[in-house]
Coordinates of C-alpha atoms in Angstrom, one line a residue:
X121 CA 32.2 -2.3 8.1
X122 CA 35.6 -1.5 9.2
X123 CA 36.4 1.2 6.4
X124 CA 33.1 3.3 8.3
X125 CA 34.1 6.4 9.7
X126 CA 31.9 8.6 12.4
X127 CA 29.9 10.9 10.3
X128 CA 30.3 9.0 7.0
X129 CA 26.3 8.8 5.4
X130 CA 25.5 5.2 4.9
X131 CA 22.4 3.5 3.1
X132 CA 20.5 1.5 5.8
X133 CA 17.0 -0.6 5.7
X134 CA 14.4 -0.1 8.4
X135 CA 12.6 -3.0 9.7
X136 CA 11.8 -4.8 13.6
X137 CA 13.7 -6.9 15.5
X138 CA 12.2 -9.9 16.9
X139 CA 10.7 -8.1 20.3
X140 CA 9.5 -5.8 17.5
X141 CA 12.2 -2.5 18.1
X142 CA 12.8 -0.7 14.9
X143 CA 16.3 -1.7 13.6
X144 CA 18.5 -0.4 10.9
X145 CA 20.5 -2.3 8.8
X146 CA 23.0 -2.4 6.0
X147 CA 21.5 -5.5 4.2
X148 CA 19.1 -4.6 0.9
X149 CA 15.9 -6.6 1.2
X150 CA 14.8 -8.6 -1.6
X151 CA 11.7 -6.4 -1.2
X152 CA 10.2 -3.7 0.8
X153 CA 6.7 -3.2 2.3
X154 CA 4.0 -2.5 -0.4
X155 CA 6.3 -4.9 -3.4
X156 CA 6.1 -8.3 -4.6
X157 CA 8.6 -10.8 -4.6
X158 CA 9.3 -14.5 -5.5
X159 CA 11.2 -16.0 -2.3
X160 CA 12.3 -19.3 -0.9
X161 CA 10.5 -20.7 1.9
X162 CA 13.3 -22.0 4.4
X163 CA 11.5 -22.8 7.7
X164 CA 8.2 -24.1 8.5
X165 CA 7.1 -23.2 12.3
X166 CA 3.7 -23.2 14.2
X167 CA 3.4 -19.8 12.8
X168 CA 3.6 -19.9 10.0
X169 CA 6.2 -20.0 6.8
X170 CA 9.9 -17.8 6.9
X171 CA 11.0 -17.3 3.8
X172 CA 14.5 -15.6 2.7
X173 CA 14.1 -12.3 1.8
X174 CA 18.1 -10.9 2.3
X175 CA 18.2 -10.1 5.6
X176 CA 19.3 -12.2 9.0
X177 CA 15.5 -12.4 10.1
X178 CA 13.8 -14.1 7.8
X179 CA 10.0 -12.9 6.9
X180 CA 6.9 -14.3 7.9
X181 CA 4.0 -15.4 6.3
X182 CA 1.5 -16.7 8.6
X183 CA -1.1 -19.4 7.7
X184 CA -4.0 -17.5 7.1
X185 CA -2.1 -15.6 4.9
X186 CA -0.8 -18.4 2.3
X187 CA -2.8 -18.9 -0.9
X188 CA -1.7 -23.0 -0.5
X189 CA 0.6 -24.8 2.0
X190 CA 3.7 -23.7 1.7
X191 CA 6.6 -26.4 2.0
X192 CA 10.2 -25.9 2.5
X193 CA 12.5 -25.1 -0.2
X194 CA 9.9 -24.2 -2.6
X195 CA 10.0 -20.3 -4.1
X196 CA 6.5 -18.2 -3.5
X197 CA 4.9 -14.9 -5.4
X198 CA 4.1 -13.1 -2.2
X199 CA 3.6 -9.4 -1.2
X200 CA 5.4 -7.6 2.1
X201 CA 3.1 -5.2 4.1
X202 CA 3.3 -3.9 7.4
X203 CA 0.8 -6.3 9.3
X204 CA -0.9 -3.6 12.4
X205 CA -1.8 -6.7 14.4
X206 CA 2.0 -8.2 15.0
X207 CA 3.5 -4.8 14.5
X208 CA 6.5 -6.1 11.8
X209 CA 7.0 -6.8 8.2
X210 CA 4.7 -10.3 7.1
X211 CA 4.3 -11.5 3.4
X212 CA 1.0 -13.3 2.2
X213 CA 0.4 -15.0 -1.1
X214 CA -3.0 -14.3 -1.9
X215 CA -2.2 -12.5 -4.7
X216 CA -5.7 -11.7 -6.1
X217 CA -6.9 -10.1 -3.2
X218 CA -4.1 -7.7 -3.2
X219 CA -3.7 -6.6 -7.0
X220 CA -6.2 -3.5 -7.8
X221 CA -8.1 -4.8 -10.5
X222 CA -11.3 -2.6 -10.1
X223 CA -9.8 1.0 -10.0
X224 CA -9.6 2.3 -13.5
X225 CA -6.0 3.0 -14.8
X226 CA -4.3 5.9 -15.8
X227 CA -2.0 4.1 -18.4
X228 CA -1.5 4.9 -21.6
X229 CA -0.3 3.1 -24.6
X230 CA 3.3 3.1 -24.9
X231 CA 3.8 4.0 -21.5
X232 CA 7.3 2.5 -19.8
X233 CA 5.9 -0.1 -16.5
X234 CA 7.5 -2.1 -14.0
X235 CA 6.5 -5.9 -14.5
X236 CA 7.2 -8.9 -12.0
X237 CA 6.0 -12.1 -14.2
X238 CA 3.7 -14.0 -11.8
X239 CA 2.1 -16.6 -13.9
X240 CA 1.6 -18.2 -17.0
X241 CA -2.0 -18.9 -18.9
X242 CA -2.9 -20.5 -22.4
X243 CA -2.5 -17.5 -23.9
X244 CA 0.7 -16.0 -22.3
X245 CA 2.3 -14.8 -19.5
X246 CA 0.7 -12.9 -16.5
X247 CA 2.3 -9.5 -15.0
X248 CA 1.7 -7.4 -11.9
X249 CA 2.6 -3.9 -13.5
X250 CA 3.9 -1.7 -11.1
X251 CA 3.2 -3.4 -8.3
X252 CA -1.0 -2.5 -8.6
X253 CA -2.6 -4.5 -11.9
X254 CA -2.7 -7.4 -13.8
X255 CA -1.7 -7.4 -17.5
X256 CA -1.1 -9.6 -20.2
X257 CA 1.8 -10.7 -21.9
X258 CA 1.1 -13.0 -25.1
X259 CA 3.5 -15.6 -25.6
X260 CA 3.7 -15.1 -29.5
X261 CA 4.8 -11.9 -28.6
X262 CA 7.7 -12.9 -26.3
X263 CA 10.7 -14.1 -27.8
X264 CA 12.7 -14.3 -24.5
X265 CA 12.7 -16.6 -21.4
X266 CA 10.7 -16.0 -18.9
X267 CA 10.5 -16.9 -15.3
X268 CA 7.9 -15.9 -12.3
X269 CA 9.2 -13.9 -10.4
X270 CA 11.4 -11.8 -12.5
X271 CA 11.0 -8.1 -12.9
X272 CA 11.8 -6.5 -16.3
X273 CA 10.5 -3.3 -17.8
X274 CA 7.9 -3.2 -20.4
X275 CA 5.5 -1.4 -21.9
X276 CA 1.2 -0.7 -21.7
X277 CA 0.5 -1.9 -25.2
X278 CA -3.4 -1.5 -24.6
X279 CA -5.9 -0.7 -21.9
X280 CA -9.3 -2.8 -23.4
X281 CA -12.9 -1.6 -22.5
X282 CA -13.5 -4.4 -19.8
X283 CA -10.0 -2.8 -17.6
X284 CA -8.0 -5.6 -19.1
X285 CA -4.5 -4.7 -19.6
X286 CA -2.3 -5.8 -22.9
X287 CA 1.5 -6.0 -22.5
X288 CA 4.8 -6.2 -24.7
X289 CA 8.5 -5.9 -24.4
X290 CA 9.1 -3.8 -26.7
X291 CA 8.0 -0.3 -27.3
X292 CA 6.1 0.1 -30.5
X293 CA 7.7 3.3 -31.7
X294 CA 11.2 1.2 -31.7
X295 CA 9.6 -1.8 -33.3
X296 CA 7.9 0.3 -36.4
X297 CA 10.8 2.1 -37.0
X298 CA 13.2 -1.3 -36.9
X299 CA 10.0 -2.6 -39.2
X300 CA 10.9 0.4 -41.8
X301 CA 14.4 0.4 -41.4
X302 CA 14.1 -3.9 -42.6
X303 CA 11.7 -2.7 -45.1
X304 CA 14.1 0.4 -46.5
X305 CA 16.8 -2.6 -46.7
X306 CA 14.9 -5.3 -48.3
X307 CA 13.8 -2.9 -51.0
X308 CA 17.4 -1.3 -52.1

C-alpha cells in the first residue's frame, strides 16, 4: 500500500508460495489452518481441486482428499490443515473424519459457541460447533434463514447421554425472561 511507512505494524497472513517458501501477505483468508469453510471450487487440475479461499493462490484439495468429485463452480464444506507430505496449506471435504465426535465435551448448557451450518437433516440443521463437534439445530426452533456454510453464534442447549449435542439461537435466560415480560403484558 502506498500510505505504508517503514516501521508502521501491519496485519499479515502466513502461508507458502508455490516452491513452498513461507510468504506474508496482506490478504485475510477466508479460513486459516485447523477451520472450516464453504468455498468455490474454480479450477479442476490433475491434482486435484483449487478453490478460492481470498488469497492470489488458490487452495488445494487433492483427490484423495474430496468426500465426492468436485466440479467447477460449485461451493464445498471443507477444512484447511497443514498437509506434512506437500509442506503447504490443502483443504479436504471429508468432514466426518475430521469432526471429534468421540471425545466427551466440556460444554455446558447455555454456553455461547461458534457454529458453521454444514448440513441439513429431517429434523433440522447440522452445526460444527467450534470448529470440533457436531450439534443439532431443530428447524422448529429456527425462525431465520439458514445457509451451509454460514457461521453465526449460538448456544449449547443440551449435551444428551449418548454425546449428542442440542443447539439454539437463542440463549434461554433471554428467551424466559422475553416469555415473562409477554406474559406480565398480556396479563395487565
Amino acid at each position: 500500500s502506498e500510505n505504508l511507512a517503514v516501521n508502521d505494524i501491519i496485519r499479515v497472513f502466513l502461508t507458502f508460495d508455490s516452491e513452498h517458501r513461507p510468504i506474508a501477505t496482506t490478504q485475510e483468508p477466508k479460513a486459516c489452518v485447523n477451520e472450516f469453510a464453504y468455498l468455490e471450487c474454480v479450477d479442476i487440475t490433475s491434482e486435484g481441486a483449487f478453490l478460492d479461499w481470498g488469497l492470489d493462490r488458490d487452495v488445494l484439495v487433492p483427490f484423495a482428499e474430496q468426500h465426492r468429485p468436485m466440479q467447477e463452480g460449485q461451493s464445498y464444506l471443507v477444512y484447511l490443515y497443514l498437509d506434512e507430505i506437500f509442506g503447504g496449506i490443502t483443504a479436504s471435504s471429508k468432514i466426518d473424519t475430521l469432526i471429534d465426535d468421540e471425545k466427551p465435551s466440556s460444554y455446558k448448557p447455555n454456553q455461547m459457541v461458534d457454529l458453521m451450518i454444514a448440513n441439513s437433516t429431517d429434523l433440522g440443521f447440522k452445526a460444527i460447533i467450534n470448529n470440533n463437534h457436531w450439534g443439532l439445530l431443530y428447524k422448529n426452533e429456527v425462525h431465520v434463514r439458514l445457509r451451509f456454510g454460514q457461521k453465526i453464534k449460538g448456544y449449547i442447549k443440551y449435551v444428551r447421554l449418548d454425546g449428542r449435542i442440542d443447539l439454539s439461537l437463542q440463549d434461554a435466560n433471554e428467551t424466559v425472561a422475553t416469555r415473562s415480560k409477554i406474559i406480565e403484558r398480556y396479563l395487565k
